[in-house]
C-alpha positions as a printed Julia matrix, in Angstrom:
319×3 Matrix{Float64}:
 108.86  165.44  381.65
 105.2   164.96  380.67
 104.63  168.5   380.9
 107.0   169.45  378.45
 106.93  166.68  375.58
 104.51  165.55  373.64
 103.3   161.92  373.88
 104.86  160.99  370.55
 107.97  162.22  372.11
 107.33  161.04  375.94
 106.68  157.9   374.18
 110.53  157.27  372.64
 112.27  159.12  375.67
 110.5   156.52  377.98
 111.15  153.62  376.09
 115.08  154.56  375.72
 115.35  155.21  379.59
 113.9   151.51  379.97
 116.5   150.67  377.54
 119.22  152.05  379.01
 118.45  151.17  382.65
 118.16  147.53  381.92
 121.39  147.91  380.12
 119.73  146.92  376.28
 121.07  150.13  374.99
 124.4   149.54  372.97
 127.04  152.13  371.95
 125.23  153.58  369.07
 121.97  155.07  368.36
 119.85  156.3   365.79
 117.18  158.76  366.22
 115.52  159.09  362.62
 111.72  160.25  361.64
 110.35  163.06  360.06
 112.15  166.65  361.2
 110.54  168.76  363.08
 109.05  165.48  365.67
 111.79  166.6   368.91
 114.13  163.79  368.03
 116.86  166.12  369.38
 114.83  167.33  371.99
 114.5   163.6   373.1
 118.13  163.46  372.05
 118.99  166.33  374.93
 116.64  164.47  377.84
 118.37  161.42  377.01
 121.87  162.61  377.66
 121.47  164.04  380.95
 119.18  160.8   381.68
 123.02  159.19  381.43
 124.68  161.9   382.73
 122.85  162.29  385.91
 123.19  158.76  386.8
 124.74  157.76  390.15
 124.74  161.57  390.62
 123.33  162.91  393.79
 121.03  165.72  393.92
 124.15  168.48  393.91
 125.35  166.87  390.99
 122.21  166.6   388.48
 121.69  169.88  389.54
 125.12  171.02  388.13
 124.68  168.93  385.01
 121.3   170.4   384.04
 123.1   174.02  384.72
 126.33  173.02  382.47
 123.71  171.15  379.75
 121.42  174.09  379.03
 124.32  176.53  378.68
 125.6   174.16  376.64
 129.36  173.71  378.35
 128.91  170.28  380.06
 132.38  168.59  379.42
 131.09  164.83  378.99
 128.02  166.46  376.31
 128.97  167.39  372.59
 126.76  168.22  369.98
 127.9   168.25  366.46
 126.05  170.04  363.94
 127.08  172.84  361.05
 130.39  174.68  361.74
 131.58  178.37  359.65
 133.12  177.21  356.59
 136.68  178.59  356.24
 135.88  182.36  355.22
 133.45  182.34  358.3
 130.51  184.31  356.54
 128.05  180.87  356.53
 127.4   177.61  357.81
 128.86  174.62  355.81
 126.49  172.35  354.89
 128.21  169.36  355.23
 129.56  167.65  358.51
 133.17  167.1   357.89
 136.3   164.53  358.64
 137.93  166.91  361.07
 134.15  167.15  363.06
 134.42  163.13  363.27
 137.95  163.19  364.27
 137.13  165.28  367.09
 134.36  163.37  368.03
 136.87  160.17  368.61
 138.91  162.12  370.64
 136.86  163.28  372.97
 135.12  159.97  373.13
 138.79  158.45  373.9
 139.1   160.97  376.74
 137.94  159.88  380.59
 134.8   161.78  381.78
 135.39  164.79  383.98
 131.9   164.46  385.75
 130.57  160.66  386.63
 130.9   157.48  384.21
 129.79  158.71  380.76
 130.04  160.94  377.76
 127.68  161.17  375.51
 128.03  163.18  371.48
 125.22  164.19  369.23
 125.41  164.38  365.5
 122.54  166.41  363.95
 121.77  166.47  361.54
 123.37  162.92  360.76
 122.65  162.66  357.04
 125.06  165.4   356.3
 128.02  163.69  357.73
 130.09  163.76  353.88
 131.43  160.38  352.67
 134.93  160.51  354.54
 133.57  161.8   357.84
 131.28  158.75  357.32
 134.28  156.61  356.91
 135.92  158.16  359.8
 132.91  157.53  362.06
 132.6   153.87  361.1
 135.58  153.11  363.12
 134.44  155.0   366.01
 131.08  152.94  365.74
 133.26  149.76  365.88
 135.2   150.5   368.62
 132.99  151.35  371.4
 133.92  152.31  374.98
 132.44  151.55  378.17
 130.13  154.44  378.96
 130.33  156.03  375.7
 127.41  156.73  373.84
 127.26  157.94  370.08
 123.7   159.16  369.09
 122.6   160.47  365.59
 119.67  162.04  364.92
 118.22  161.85  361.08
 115.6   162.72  359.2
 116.9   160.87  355.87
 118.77  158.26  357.34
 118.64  156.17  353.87
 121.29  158.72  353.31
 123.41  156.95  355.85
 125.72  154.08  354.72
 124.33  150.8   355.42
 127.62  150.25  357.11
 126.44  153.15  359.62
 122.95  152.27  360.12
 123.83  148.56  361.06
 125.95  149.51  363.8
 123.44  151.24  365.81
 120.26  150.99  367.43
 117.3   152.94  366.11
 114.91  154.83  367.93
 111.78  155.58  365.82
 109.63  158.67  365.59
 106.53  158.21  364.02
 103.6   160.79  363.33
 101.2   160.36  365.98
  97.61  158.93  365.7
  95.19  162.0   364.25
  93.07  162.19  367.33
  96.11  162.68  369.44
  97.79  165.22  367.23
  95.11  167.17  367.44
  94.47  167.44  371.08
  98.04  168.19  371.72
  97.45  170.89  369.0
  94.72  172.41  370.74
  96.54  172.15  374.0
  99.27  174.86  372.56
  96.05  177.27  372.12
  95.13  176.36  368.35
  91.24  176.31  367.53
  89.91  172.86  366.82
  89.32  174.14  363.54
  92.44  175.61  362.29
  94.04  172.73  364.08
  92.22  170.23  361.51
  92.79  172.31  358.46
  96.75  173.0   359.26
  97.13  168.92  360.54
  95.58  167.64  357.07
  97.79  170.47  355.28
 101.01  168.86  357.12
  99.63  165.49  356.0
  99.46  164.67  360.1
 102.7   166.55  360.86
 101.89  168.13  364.21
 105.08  169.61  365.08
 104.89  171.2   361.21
 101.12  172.02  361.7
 102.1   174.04  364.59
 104.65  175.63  363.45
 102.39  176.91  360.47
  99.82  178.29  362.71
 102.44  179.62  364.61
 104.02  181.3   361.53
 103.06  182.63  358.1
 102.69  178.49  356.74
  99.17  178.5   356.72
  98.54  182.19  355.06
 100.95  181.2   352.37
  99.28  178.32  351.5
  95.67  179.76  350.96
  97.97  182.82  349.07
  99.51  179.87  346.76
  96.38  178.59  346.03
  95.0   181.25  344.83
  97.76  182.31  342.83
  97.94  178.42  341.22
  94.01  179.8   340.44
  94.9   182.72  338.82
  97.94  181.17  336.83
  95.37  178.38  335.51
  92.67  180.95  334.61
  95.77  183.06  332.57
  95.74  186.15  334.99
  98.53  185.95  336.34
 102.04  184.98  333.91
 104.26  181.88  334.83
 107.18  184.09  334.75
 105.63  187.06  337.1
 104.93  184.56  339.16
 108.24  182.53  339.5
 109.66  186.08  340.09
 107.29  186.42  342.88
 107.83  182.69  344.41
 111.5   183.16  344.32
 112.23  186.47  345.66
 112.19  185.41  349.77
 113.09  183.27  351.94
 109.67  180.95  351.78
 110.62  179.8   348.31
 110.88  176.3   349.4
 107.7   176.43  351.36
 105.64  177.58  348.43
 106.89  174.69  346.55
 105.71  172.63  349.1
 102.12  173.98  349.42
 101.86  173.64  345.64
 103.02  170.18  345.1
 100.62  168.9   348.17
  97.9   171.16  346.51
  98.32  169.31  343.44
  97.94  166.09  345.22
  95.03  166.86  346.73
  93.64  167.83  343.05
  94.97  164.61  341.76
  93.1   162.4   344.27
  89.66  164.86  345.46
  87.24  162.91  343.11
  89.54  163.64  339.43
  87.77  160.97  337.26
  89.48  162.29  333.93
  92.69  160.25  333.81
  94.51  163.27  331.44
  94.38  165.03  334.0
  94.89  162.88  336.8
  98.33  162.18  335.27
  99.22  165.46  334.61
  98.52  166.52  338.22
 100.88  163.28  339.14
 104.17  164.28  337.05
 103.55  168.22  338.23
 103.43  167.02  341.84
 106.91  164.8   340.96
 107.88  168.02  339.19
 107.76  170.29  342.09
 109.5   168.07  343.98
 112.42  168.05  341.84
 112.21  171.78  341.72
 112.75  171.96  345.72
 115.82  169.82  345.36
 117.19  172.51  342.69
 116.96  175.18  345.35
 119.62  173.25  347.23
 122.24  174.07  344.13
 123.2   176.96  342.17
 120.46  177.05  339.97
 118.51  180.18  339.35
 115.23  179.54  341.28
 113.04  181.57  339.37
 114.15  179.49  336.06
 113.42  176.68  337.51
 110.1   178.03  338.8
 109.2   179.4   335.21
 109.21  176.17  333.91
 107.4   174.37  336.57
 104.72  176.56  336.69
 103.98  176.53  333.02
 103.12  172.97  333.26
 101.03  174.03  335.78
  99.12  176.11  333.26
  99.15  172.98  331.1
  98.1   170.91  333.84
  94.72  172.54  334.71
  93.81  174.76  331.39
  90.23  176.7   332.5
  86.9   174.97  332.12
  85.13  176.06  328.68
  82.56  178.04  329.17
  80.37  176.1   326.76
  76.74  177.17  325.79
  74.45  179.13  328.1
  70.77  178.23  328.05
C-alpha cells in the first residue's frame, strides 16, 4: 500500500493493522486530525484489512470488488443523506442514521467474521443520534467494529470520545511533506510557497496547486492591497468575495495573510493588535457563512476593519 499512501498515512494504517492483529484494537475507534490528511482513506484500507481476514485469495478478491463499488454487505459508511424534499444534503447526521447503524451491527455477517461501519464526518452526528450511538458504543459485539472519522472531534461528547480508541493524524515533518509534494509533480518551489501557505498542510497544499487555491490567494492579496491603499471599496469588494463558491477560501487566505502581517517583523504594537482581532475577525466571519446570514454583510464589515487595520503609509517629505 506504500505506493498509494503517503507516509503520514502508511504510518497510522500500519500501526492499526499491528493493533488489530495482536488483538489491542477494541470495538470503537476514532480517526480525528486535520481534514483533508486520508483519515477515511486509511478508514477504507482498514476495513477490508478486517474483512479479508481468514479469507482466501477468491474471497479478498470478491471483497475488494464489493468494497470499491461500494455494496459489500458487512461495510457501511455513514455520511450526509437528502433531507426530506431531496433537493440537498442535510448537514447533520441524524437518530434514524444511528438506529440503522445498530441494526446492522446486530445482524450476523454474510461474508467471514466481521462488519465493520464508518461515520464521516463524525462531528455532525446531532445531539440525539449522539445519544443513540452511545449505547451502541457500550454494547459491543464480537467482530464488530465502529470507526469515526473527525476532524473536530472536541465536538464529540466526552461520553463518545472515551469509549473509543483514537487513531491520530498529524501533519507530517516539513522535509517529508515536501518530498511527497514533489513526488505528485509539484516544483520544489511552488511546493514550499503552497506548504507554508497551508501552514504544513500537504494534502491542502496539494490540493491548491492542484486547483485555483494558490491563484486566489496572490488575487486576495492584492486586493487586501488595494482595499488598504483606498482603490478598491469594502463594499465592491465583499460583493466580489461573496458572489462564488470560494467565499470561504478567500476568508481563509485573508485571515492567514493577516497573520503573517501580524508576526513578519510588525514592531508597532497598534498595529500588531489590530492585525490580531482582524485575523479573530475573519474567523468568525467563516463561521457566519455556515448560517443564513448575508455573506456579503458580513464581508462589508470585516473588510472595513481591514481598511482600519493597515491605513497607507504617509508619504511624508521628499528630499
Amino acid at each position: 500500500m506504500s505506493d498509494v499512501f503517503a507516509p503520514w498515512q502508511q504510518r497510522a494504517h500500519d500501526q492499526t493493522v499491528a493493533a488489530l492483529d495482536a488483538g489491542r484494537l477494541g470495538h470503537g475507534l476514532l480517526l480525528c486530525g486535520p481534514a483533508g490528511m486520508g483519515k477515511r482513506a486509511v478508514a477504507m484500507a482498514l476495513a477490508r484489512h478486517v474483512l479479508d481476514t481468514g479469507m482466501d485469495a477468491a474471497g479478498r478478491t470478491r471483497n475488494a470488488q464489493l468494497i470499491a463499488a461500494g455494496t459489500h454487505p458487512d461495510l457501511q459508511v455513514v455520511s450526509f443523506i437528502p433531507n426530506k424534499t431531496g433537493d440537498k444534503l442535510r448537514t447533520e447526521i441524524v437518530i434514524e442514521q444511528v438506529r440503522e447503524i445498530s441494526q446492522k451491527l446486530a445482524l450476523t455477517p454474510q461474508y467471514g467474521a466481521a462488519q465493520v461501519v464508518i461515520v464521516d464526518p463524525a462531528d455532525a452526528i446531532n445531539r440525539a443520534a449522539c445519544n443513540a450511538l452511545l449505547k451502541t458504543l457500550e454494547e459491543p459485539a464480537p467482530g464488530r467494529y465502529l470507526w469515526l472519522v473527525s476532524a473536530d472531534p472536541a465536538r464529540l461528547p466526552q461520553t463518545i470520545r472515551s469509549r473509543c480508541q483514537r487513531l491520530e493524524f498529524r501533519l507530517p515533518p516539513r522535509e517529508e511533506a515536501l518530498a511527497w509534494l514533489q513526488r505528485q509533480g509539484h516544483a520544489e518551489g511552488a511546493a514550499r510557497e503552497a506548504l507554508d501557505a497551508a501552514r504544513g498542510h500537504p494534502g491542502l497544499a496539494d490540493r491548491w496547486l492542484q486547483g485555483e487555491g494558490m491563484a486566489l490567494r496572490r488575487q486576495v492579496a492584492e486586493e487586501l492591497d488595494r482595499l488598504a491603499g483606498g482603490r478598491v471599496g469594502a463594499v465592491e469588494l465583499a460583493q466580489r468575495w461573496s458572489g462564488d463558491e470560494h467565499a470561504d477560501l478567500r476568508l481563509r487566505h485573508a485571515a492567514d495573510l493577516a497573520l503573517h502581517r501580524a508576526t513578519d517583523g510588525l514592531t508597532d504594537p497598534g498595529r500588531l493588535h489590530k492585525l490580531a482581532a482582524w485575523f479573530d475577525a475573519a474567523n468568525r466571519t467563516r463561521d457566519l457563512l455556515r448560517t443564513t446570514v448575508r455573506a456579503d454583510l458580513a464581508m462589508v464589515e470585516l473588510l472595513l476593519g481591514w481598511a482600519a487595520a493597515n491605513p497607507p503609509p504617509s508619504k511624508g517629505n521628499n528630499r
